[in-house]
Coordinates of C-alpha atoms and ligand atoms in Angstrom, one line a residue:
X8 CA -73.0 16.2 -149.5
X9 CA -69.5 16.8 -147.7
X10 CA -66.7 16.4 -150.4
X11 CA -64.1 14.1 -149.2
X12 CA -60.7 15.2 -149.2
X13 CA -58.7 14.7 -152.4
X14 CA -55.9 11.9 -152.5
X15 CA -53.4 12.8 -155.1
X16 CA -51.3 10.2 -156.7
X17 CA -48.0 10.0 -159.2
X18 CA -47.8 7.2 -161.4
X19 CA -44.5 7.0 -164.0
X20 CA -43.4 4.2 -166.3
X21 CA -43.7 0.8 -164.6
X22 CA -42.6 -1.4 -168.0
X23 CA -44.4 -3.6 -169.7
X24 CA -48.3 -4.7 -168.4
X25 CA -48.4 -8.5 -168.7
X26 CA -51.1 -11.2 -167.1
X27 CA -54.6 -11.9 -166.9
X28 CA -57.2 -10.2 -165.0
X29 CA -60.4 -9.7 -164.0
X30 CA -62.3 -6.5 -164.7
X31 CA -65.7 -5.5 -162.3
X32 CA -69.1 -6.0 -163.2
X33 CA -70.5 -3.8 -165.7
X34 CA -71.8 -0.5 -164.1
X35 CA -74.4 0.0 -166.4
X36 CA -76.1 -3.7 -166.1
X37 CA -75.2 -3.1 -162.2
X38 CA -77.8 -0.7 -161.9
X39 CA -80.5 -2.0 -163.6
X40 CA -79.8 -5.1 -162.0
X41 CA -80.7 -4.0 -158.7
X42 CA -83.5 -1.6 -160.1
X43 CA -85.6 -4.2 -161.6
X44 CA -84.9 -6.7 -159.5
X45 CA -86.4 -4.2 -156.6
X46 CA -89.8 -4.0 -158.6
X47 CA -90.1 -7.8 -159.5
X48 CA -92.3 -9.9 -156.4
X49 CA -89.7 -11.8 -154.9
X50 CA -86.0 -12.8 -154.7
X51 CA -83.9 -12.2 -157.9
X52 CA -79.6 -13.1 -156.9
X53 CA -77.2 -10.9 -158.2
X54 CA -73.4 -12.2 -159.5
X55 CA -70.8 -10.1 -160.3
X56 CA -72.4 -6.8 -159.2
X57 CA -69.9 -3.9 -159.2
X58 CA -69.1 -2.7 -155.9
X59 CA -68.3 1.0 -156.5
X60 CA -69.9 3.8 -154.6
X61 CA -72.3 4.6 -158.2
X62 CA -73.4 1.2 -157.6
X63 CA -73.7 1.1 -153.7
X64 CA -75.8 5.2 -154.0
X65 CA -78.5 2.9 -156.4
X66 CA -78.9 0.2 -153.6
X67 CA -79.3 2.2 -150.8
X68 CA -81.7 4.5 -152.7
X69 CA -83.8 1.7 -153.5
X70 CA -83.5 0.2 -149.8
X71 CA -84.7 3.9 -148.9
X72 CA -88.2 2.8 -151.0
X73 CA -88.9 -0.2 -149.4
X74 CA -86.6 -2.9 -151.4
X75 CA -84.5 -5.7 -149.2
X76 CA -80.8 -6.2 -150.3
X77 CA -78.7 -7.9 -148.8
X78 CA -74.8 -8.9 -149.8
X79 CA -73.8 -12.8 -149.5
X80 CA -70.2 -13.1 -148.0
X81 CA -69.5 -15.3 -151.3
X82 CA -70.2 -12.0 -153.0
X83 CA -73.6 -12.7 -154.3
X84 CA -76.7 -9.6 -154.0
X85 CA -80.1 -10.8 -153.0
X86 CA -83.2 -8.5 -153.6
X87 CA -86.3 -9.0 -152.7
X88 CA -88.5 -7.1 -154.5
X89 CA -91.9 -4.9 -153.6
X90 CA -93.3 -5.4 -157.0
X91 CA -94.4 -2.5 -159.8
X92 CA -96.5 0.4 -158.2
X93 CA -95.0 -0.8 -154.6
X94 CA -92.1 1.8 -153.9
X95 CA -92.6 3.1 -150.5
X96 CA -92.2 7.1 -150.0
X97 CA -88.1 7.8 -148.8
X98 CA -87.7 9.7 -145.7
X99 CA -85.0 11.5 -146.4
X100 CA -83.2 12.9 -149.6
X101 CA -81.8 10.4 -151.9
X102 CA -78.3 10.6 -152.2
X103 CA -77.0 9.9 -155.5
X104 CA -73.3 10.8 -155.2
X105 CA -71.3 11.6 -158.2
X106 CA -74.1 9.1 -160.2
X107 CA -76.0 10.4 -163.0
X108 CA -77.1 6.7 -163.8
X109 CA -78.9 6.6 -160.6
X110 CA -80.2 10.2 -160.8
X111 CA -81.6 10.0 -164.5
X112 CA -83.3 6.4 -164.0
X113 CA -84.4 6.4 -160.6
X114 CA -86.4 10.0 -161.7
X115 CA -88.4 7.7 -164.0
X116 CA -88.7 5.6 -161.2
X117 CA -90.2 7.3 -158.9
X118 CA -92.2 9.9 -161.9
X119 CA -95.0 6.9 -161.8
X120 CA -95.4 6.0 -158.1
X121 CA -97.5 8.0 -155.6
X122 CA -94.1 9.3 -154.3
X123 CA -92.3 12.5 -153.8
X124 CA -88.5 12.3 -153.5
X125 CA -85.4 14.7 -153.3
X126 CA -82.5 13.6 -155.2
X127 CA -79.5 15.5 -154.0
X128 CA -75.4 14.7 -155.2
X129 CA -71.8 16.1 -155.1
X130 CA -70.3 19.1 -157.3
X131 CA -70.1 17.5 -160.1
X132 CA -73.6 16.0 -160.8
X133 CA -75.4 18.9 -159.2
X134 CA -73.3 20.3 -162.5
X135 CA -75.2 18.5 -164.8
X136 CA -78.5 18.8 -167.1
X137 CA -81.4 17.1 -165.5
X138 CA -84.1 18.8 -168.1
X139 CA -83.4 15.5 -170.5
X140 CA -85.5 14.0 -168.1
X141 CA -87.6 16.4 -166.3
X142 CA -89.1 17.0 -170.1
X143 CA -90.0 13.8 -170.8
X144 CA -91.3 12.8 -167.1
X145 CA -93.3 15.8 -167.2
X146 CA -95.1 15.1 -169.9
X147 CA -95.5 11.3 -168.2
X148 CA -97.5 13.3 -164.9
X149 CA -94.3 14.1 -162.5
X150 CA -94.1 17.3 -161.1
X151 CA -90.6 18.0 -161.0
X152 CA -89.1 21.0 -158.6
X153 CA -85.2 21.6 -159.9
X154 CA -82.7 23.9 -159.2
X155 CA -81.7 26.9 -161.6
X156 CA -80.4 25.3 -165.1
X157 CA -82.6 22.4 -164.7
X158 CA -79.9 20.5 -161.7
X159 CA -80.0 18.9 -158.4
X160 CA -81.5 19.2 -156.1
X161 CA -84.4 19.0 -157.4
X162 CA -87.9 17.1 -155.9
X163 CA -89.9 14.8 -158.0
X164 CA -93.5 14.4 -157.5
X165 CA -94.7 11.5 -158.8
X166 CA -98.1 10.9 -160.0
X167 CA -99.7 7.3 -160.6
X168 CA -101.8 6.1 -162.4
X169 CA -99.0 8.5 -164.8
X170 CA -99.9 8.9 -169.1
X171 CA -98.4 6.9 -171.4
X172 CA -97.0 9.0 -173.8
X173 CA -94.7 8.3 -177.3
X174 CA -90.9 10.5 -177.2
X175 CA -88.3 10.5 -179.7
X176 CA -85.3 11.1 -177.6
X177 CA -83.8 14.5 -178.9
X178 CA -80.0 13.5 -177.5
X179 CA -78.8 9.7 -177.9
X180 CA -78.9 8.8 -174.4
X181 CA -79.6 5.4 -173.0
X182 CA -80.2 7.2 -169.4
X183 CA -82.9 8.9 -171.0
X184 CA -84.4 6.1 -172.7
X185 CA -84.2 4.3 -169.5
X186 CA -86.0 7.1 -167.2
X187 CA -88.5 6.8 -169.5
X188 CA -89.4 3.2 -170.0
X189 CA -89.0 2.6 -165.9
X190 CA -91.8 4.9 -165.7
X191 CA -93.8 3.1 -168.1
X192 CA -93.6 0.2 -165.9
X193 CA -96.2 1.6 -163.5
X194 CA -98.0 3.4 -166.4
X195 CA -100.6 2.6 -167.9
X196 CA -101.5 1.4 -171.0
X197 CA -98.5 1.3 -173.8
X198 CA -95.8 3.7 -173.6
X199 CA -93.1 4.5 -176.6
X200 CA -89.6 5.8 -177.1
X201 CA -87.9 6.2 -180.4
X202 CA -84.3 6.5 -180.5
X203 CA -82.9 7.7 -183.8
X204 CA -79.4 6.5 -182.8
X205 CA -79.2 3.5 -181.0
X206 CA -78.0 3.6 -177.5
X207 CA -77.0 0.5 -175.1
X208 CA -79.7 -1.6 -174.9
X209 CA -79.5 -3.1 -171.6
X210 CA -82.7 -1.9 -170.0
X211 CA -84.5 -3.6 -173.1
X212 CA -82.3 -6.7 -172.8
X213 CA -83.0 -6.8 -169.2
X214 CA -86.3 -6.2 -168.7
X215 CA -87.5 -8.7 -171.3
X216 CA -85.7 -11.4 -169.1
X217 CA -87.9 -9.8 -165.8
X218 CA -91.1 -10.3 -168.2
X219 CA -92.1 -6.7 -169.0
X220 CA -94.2 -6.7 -172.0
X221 CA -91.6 -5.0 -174.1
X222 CA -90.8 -5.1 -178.2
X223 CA -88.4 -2.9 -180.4
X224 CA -88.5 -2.5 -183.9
X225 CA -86.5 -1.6 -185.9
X226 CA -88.1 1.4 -188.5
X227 CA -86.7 4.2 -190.8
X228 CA -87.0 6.4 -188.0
X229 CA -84.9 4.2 -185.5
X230 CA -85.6 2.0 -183.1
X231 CA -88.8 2.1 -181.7
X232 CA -89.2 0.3 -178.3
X233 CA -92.9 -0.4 -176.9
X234 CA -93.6 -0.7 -173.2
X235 CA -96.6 -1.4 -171.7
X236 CA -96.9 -1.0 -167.8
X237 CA -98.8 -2.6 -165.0
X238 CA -96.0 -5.1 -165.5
X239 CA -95.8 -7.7 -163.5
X240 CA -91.9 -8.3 -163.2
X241 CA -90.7 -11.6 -162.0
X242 CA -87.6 -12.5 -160.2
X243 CA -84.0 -13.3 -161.9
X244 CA -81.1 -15.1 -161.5
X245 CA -78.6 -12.6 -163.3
X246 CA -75.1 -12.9 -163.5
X247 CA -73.3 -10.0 -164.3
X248 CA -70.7 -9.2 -167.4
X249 CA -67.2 -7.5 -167.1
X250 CA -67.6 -3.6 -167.9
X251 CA -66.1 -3.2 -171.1
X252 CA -65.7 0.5 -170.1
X253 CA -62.9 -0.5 -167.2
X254 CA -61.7 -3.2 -170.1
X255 CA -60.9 0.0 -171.9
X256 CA -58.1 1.2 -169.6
X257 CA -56.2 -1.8 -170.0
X258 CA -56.7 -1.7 -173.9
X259 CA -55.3 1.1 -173.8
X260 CA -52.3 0.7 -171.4
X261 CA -51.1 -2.6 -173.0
X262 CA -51.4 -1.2 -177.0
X263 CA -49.1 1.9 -175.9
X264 CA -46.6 0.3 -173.4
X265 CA -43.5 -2.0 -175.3
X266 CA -43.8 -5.3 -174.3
X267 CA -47.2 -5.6 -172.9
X268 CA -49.2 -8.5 -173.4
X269 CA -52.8 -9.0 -170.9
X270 CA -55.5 -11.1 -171.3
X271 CA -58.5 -9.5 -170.1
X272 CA -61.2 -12.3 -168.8
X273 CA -65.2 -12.1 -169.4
X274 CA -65.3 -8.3 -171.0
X275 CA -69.1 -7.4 -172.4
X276 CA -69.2 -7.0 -176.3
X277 CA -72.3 -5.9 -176.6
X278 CA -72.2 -4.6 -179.9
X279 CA -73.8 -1.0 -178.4
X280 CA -70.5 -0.9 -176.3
X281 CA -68.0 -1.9 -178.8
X282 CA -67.1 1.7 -180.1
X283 CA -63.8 1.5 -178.9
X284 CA -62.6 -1.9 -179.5
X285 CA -63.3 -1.1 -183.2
X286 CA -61.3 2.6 -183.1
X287 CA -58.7 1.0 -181.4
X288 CA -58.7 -2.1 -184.3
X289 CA -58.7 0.7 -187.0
X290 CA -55.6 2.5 -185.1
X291 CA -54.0 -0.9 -185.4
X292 CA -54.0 -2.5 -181.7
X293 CA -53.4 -5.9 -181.5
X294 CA -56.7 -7.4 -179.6
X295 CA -58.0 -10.8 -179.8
X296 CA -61.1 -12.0 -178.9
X297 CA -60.9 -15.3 -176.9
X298 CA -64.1 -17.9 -176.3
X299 CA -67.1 -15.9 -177.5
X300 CA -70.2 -16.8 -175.3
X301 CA -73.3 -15.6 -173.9
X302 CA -73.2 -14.4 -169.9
X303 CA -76.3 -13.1 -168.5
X304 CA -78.4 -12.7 -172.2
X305 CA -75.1 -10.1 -173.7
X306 CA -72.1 -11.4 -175.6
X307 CA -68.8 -11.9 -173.8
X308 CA -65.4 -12.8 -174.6
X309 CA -61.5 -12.4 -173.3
X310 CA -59.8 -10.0 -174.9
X311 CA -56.3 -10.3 -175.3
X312 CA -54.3 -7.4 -175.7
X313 CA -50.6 -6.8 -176.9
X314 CA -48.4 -3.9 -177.6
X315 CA -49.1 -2.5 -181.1
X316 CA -48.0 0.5 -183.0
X317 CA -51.0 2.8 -183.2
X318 CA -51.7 5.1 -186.1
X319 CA -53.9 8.1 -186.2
X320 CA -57.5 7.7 -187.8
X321 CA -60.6 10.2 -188.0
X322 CA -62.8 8.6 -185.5
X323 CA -66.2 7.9 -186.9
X324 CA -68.7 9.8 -185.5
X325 CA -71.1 7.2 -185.8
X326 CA -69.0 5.2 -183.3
X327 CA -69.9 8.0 -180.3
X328 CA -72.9 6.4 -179.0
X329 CA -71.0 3.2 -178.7
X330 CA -67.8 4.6 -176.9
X331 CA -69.7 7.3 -175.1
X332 CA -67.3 6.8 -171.8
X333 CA -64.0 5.9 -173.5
X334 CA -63.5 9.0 -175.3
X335 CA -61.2 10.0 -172.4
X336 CA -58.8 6.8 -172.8
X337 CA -58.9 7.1 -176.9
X338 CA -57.7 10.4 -176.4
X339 CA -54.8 8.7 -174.4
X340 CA -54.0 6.1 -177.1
X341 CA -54.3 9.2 -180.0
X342 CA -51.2 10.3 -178.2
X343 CA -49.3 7.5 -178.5
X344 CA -50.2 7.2 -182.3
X345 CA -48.3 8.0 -185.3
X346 CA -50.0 10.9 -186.8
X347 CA -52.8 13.7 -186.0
X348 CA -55.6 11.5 -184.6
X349 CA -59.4 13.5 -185.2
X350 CA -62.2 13.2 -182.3
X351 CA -65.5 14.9 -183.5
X352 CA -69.0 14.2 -183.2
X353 CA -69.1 14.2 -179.7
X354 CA -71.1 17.3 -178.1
X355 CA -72.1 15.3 -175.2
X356 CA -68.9 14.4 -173.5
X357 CA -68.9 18.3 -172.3
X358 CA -71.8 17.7 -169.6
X359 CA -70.6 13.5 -168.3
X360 CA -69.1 13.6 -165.4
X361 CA -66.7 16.3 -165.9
X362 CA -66.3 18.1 -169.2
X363 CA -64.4 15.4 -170.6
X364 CA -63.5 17.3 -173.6
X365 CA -62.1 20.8 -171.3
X366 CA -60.9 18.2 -169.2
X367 CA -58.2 15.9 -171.5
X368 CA -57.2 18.6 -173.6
X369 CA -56.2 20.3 -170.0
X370 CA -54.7 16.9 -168.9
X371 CA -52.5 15.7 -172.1
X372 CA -51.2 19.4 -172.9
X373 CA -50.1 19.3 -169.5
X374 CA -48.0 16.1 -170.5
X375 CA -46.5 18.0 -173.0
X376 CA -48.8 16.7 -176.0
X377 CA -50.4 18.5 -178.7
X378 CA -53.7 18.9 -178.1
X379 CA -56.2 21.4 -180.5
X380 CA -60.0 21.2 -178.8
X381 CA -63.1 21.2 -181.0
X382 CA -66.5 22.8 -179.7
X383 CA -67.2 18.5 -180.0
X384 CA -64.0 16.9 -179.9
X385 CA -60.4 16.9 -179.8
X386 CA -57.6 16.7 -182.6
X387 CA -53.9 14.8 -180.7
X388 CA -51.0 14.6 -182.5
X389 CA -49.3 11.3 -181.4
X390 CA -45.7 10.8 -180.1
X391 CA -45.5 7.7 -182.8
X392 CA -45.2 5.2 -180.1
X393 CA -42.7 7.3 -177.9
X394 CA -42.8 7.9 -174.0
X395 CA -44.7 11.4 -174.0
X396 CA -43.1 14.2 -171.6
X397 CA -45.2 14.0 -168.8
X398 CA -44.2 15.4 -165.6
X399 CA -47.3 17.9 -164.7
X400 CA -49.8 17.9 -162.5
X401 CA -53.5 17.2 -163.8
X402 CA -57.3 18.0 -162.6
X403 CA -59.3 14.9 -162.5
X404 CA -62.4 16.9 -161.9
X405 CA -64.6 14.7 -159.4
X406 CA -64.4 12.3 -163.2
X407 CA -63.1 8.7 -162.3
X408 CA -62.4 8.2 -166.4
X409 CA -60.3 11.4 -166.4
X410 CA -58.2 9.9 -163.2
X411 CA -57.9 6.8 -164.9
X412 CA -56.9 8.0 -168.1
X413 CA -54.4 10.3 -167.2
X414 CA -53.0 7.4 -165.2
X415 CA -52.8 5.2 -168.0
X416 CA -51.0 7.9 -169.8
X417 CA -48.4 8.3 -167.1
X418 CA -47.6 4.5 -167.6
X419 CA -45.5 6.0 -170.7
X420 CA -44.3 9.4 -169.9
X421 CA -40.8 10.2 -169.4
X422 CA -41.8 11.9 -165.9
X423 CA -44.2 10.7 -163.7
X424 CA -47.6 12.0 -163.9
X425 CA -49.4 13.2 -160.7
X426 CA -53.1 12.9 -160.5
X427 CA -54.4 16.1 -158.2
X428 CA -57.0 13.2 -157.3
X429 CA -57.8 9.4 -157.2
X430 CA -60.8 9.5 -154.7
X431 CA -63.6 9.2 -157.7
X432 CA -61.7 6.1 -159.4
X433 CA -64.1 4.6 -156.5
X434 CA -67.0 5.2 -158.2
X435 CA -67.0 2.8 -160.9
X436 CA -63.6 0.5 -160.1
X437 CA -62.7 0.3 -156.6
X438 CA -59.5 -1.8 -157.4
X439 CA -58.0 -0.1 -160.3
X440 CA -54.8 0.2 -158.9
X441 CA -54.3 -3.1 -157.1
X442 CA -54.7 -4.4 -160.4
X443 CA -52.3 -2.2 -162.2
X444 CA -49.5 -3.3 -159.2
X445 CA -50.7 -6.9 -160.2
X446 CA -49.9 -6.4 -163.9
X447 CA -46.7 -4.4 -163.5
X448 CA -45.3 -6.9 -160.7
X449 CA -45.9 -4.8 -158.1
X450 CA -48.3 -7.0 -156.2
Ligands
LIG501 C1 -75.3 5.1 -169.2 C2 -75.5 5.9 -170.4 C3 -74.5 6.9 -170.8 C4 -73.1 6.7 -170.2 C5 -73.2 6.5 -168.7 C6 -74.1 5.2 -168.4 C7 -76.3 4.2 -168.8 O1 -75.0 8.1 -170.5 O2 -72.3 7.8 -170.4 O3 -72.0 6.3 -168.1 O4 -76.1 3.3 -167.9 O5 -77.4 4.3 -169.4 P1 -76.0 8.9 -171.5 O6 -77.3 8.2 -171.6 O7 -76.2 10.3 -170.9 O8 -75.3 9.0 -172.8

């Protein structure tokens, strides 16, 4: 894949964030979404699908094995699906972009259907470690060609009918788990994964509303989640959550900029996604949640968010699994805090989309903060609620979070902060900036 040119950008203090707004559909449910609703026999409609280009690579990947989907001009996805065991072979390589969502789960995909397929993507995911789930499809039947390191581009051969098998997942990682139970859909007999930690649970939530035969319980061990294939997976009406993982910018950018006060509409809460929310609570951010309620089987609320002093804290490790993606913007708030905030425990933000850990220590010592990195984590010591320096230049790495950090983190620096580029914000929130000129007046 051709890398686009990069688009730098400088973003400085703007004042205070104040409105309401509306955040884009959850990226992880997004996926899944259009995934299962490609297996099930029929039409499922999609609202509130994130449009960014991770979402787009998973629909025209599945188009590419036989699926119909089609976008509504009131917004709303229609797929029709060709039904478990009825993915057609692709004729060319499947292009997954910077998406390691896609990659990971359409591998399991594809590991159970007569199919072969070449996955190919840009610099940054051909970077990262595919033998999480070349391992366990292997074992399942696929044979699985990679390049050196275990990376794209690799070819998957899938085999069907595959063998069920039983895998306790040796990294807490709902991609994983995912590959693994989307093969067991075409497997079969009853297939098993055991998570020691939990990870999100949307496939689970999800596929039980499609009518997989699915149950998890809950044992000393973890959580043991039973799948048994040859499902039969019927269409949905879903309606999609706000991504509390775009949420978390503006969290962020209102607790560390005087004055700011946003209400945040229709945010998922699903308590496998609510690491940050509770860091940020312990750091002493101001954050309401507003009308509680149920949208598309996960919890939902508004979240209103106002400027708050922020202390330091030792961040739980136990909260990683649940804030997986929002390391980058915690860091951000850590720098704001009074006090030497400590992020450890988290090994696996080194291979996401950039080395998220390489990657903000580069970016905020830049700014002129005091940054100490950890083999898992990083230790900030906060301005106490002053602008920080700024005025540098920083890498966002192909790694929309890092962009979108780092320009959060401009919003109160005493120089402006350039971003060397804003190109992969479009992978997960296509309108990130339109709605930081909305909430800064600039609109
Ligand atoms: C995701 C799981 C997480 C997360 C990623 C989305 C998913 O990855 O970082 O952005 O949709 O299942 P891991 O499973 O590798 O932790």
């Amino acid at each position: 894949m051709k890398a686009p040119s990069p688009t730098p950008m400088t973003i400085g203090a703007r004042g205070a964030l104040r409105g309401t707004l509306t955040i884009p559909g959850d990226k992880s449910i997004s996926h899944r979404a259009l995934m299962f609703a490609s297996l099930a026999v029929g039409e499922s409609r999609i609202e509130g699908l994130l449009e960014g280009e991770d979402v787009l690579a998973t629909a025209a990947a599945m188009r590419a094995m036989g699926a119909t989907i089609e976008r509504d001009p009131d917004g709303v996805w229609r797929v029709l699906g060709v039904g478990v065991g009825g993915l057609l072979q692709p004729t060319t390589a499947l292009d997954m972009g910077n998406s390691g969502t896609s990659t990971r789960l359409l591998m399991g995909l594809v590991a159970s259907h007569p199919i072969t397929a070449t996955f190919v993507g840009d610099a940054s995911l051909s970077g990262r470690p595919m033998a999480r789930v070349i391992e366990p499809l292997s074992r399942m039947g696929a044979d699985i060609t990679a390049s050196p390191g275990g990376r794209l581009p690799l070819m998957l051969r899938g085999l069907c009918p595959a063998v069920p098998i039983e895998y306790t997942l040796p990294v807490a990682s709902a991609q994983v788990k995912s590959a693994i139970l989307l093969a067991a859909l075409n497997t079969p007999g009853t297939t098993r994964v055991i998570e020691p930690v939990a990870t999100r649970d949307h496939s689970e939530r999800m596929l039980a509303g499609f009518g997989a035969a699915l149950s998890v319980e809950r044992t000393l061990a973890g959580r043991i989640i039973s799948l048994t294939g040859e499902a039969e997976l019927r269409p949905q009406s879903i309606t999609i959550p706000g991504d509390p993982s775009s949420a978390a910018f503006w969290m962020v950018a209102a607790s560390i900029v005087p004055g700011s006060d946003v209400t945040i509409a229709n945010v998922g809460l699903n308590p496998t996604r609510t690491g940050l929310l509770s860091a940020l609570r312990l750091m002493g951010a101001d954050i309401e949640a507003i009308d509680p309620r149920t949208v598309g089987g996960e919890p939902v609320a508004d979240l209103r968010v106002r400027h708050a002093a922020l202390s330091a804290i030792d961040v739980p490790a136990d909260l990683a699994p649940g804030m997986i993606d929002e390391y980058p913007v915690l860091f951000v708030a850590a720098a704001f805090a009074s006090g030497r905030t400590v992020a450890r425990g988290a090994h696996e933000l080194r291979v996401k989309e950039s080395d998220r850990i390489a990657a903000m220590n580069a970016a905020l010592g830049a700014c002129g903060v005091a940054v100490e990195e950890y083999d898992d984590g990083l230790a900030i010591t906060g301005s106490g609620g002053e602008a920080i320096p700024g005025g540098a230049t920083v890498a966002s790495k192909l790694d929309h979070r890092i962009a979108m950090s780092t320009a959060v983190a401009g919003l109160h620096a005493t120089n402006p902060v350039t971003i060397d580029d804003i190109a992969p914000i479009r992978t997960s929130y296509p309108d990130f900036l339109a709605t930081l000129d909305g909430l800064t007046g600039r609109a």
